[in-house]
mmCIF file with all atom_site columns, C-alpha atoms in Angstrom:
data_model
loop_
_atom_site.group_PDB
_atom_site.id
_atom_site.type_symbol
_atom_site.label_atom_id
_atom_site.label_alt_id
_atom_site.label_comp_id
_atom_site.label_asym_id
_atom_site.label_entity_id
_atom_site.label_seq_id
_atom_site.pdbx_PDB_ins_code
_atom_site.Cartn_x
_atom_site.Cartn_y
_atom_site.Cartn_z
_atom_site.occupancy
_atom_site.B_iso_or_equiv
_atom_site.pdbx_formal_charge
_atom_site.auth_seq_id
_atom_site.auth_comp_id
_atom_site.auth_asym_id
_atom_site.auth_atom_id
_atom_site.pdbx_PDB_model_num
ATOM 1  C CA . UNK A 1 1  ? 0.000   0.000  0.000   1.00 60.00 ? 273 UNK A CA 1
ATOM 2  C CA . UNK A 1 2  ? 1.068   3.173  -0.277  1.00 70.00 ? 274 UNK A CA 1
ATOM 3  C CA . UNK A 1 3  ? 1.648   5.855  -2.829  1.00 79.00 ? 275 UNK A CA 1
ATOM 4  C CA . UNK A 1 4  ? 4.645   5.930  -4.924  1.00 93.00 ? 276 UNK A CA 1
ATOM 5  C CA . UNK A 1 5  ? 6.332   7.592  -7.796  1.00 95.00 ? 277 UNK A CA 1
ATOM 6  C CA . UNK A 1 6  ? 7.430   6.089  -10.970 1.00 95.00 ? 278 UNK A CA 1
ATOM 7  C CA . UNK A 1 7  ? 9.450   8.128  -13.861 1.00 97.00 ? 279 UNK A CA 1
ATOM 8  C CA . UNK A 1 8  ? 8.632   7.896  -17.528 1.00 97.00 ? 280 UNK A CA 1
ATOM 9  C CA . UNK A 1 9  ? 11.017  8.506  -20.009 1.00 97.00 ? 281 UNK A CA 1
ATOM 10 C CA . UNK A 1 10 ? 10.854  6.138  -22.677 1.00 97.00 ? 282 UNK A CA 1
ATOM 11 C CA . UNK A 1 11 ? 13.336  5.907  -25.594 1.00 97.00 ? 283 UNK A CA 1
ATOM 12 C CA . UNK A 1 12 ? 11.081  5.208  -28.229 1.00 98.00 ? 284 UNK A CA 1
ATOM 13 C CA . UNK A 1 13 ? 7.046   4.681  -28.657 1.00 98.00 ? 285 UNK A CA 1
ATOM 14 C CA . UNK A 1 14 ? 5.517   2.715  -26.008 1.00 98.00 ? 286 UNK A CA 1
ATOM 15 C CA . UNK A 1 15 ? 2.647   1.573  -24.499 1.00 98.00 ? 287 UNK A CA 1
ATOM 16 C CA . UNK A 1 16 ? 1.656   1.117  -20.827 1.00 97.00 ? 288 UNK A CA 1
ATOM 17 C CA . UNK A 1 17 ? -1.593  -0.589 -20.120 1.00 95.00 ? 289 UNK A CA 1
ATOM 18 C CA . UNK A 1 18 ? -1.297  -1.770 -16.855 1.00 94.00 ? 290 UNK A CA 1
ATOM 19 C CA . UNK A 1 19 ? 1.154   -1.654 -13.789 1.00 92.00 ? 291 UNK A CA 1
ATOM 20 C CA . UNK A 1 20 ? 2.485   -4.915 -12.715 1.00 87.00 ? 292 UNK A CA 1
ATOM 21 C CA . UNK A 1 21 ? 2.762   -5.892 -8.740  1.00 86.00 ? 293 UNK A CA 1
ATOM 22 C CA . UNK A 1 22 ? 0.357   -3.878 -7.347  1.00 88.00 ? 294 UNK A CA 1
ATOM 23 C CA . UNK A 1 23 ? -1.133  -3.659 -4.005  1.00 90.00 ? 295 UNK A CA 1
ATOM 24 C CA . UNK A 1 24 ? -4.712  -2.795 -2.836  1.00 90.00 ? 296 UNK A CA 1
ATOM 25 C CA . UNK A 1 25 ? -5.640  1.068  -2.768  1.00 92.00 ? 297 UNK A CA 1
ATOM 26 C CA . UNK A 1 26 ? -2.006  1.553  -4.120  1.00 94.00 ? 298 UNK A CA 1
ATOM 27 C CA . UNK A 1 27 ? -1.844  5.526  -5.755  1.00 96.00 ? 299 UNK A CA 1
ATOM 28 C CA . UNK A 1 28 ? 0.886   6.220  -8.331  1.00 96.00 ? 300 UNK A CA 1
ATOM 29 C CA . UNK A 1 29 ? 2.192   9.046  -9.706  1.00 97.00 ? 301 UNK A CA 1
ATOM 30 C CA . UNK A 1 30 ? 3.083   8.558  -12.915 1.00 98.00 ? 302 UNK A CA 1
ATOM 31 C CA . UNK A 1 31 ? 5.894   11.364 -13.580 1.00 98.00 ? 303 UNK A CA 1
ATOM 32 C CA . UNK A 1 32 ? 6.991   11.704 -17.494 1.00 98.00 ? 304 UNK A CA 1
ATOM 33 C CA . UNK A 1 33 ? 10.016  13.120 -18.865 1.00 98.00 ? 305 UNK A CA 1
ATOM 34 C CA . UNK A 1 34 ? 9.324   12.715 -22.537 1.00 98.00 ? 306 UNK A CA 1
ATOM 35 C CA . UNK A 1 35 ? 6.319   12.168 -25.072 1.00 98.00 ? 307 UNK A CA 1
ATOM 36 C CA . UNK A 1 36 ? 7.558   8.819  -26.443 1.00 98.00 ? 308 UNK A CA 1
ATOM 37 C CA . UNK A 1 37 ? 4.938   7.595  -23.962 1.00 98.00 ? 309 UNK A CA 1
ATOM 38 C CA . UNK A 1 38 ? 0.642   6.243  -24.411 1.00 98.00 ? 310 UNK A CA 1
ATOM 39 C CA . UNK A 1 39 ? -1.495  5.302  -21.488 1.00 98.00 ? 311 UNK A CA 1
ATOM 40 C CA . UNK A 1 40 ? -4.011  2.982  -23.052 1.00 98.00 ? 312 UNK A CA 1
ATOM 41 C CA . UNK A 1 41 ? -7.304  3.265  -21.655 1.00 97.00 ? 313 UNK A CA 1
ATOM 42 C CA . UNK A 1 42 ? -8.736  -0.309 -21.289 1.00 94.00 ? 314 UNK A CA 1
ATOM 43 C CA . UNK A 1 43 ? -11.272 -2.131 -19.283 1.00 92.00 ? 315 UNK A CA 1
ATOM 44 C CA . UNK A 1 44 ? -8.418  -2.966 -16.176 1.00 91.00 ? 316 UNK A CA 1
ATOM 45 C CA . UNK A 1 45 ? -6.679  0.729  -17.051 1.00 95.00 ? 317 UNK A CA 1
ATOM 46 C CA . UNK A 1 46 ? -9.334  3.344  -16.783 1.00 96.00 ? 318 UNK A CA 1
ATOM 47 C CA . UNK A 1 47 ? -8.747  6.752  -17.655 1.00 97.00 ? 319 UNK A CA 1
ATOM 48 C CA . UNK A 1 48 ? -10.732 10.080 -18.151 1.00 96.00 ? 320 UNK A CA 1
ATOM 49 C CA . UNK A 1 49 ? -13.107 9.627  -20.779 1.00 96.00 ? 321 UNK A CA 1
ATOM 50 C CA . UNK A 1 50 ? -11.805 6.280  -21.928 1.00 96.00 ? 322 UNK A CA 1
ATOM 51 C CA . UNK A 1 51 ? -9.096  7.616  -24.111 1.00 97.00 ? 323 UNK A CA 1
ATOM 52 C CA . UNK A 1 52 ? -5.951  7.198  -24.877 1.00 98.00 ? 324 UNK A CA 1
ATOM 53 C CA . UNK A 1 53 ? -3.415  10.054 -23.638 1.00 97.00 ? 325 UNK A CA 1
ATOM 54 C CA . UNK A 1 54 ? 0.594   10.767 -24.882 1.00 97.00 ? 326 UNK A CA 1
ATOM 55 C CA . UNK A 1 55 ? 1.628   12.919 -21.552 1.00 98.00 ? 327 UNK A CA 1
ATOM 56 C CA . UNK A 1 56 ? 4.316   15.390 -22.565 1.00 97.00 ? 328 UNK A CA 1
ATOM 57 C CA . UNK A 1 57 ? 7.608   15.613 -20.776 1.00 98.00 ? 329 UNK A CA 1
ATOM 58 C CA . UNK A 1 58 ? 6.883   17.312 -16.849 1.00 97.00 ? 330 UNK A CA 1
ATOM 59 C CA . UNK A 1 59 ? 3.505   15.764 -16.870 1.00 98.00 ? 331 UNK A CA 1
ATOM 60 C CA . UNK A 1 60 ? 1.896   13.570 -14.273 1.00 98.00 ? 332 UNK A CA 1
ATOM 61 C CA . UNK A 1 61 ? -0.430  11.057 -14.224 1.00 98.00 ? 333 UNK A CA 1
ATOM 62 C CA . UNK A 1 62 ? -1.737  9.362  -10.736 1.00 98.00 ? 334 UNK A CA 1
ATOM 63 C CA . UNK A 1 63 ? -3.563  6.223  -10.574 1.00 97.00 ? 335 UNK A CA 1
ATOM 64 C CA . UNK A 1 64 ? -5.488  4.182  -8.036  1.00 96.00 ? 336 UNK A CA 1
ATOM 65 C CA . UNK A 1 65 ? -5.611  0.529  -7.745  1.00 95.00 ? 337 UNK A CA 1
ATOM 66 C CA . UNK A 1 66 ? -9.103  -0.794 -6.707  1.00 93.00 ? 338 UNK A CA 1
ATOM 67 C CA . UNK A 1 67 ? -8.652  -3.306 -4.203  1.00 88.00 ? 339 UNK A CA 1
ATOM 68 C CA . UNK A 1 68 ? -9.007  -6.410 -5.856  1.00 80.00 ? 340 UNK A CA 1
ATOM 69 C CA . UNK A 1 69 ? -12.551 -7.797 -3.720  1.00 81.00 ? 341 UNK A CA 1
ATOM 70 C CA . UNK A 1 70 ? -14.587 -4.868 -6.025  1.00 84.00 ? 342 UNK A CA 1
ATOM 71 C CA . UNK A 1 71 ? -12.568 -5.034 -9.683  1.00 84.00 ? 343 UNK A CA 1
ATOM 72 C CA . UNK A 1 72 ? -8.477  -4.539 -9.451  1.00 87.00 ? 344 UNK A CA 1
ATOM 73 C CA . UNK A 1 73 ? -8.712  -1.812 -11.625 1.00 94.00 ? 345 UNK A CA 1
ATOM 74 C CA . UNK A 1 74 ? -6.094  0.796  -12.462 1.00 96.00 ? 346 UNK A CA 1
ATOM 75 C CA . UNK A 1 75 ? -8.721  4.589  -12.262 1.00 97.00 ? 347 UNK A CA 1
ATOM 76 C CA . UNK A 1 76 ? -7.084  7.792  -13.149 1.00 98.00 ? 348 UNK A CA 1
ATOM 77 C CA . UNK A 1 77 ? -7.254  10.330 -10.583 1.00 97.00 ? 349 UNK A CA 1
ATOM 78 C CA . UNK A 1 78 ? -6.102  13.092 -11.764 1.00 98.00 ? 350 UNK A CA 1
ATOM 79 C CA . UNK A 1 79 ? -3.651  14.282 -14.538 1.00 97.00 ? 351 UNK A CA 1
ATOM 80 C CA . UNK A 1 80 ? -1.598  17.587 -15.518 1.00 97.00 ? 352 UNK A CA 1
ATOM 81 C CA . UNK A 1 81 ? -0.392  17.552 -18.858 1.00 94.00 ? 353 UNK A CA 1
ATOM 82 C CA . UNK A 1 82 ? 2.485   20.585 -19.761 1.00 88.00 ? 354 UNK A CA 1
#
């Protein structure tokens, strides 16, 4: 549990659509340092408005993980894109 801060700076196009090993109620920060970066918006990765976002560099993302008894679900809550 816990929050926790993970850096972004992929060296060419990539996709994240999930994040591996998390706990219960975990909240991420999602920190990027480039735009070679997509969030994919899926049924276990939900972001605003279902879509697909390319954060540019200095942006965060932050992320909640529902605790697995209700759905284990990645929800955005909140972004600031620069």
């Amino acid at each position: 549990n816990g929050i926790g801060t993970i850096y972004i700076g992929n060296s060419g196009a990539t996709n994240i659509t999930d994040l591996a090993d998390a706990s219960n109620d975990q909240i991420v920060h999602l920190i990027f340092t480039n735009a070679n970066t997509t969030l994919v918006s899926s049924v276990t990765f939900l972001l605003a408005g279902s879509v697909n976002v390319t954060p540019t560099a200095y942006s965060v993302v932050t992320m909640k993980r529902v605790h697995s008894s209700i759905s284990g679900r990645w929800v955005e809550m909140s972004r600031s894109i620069k």
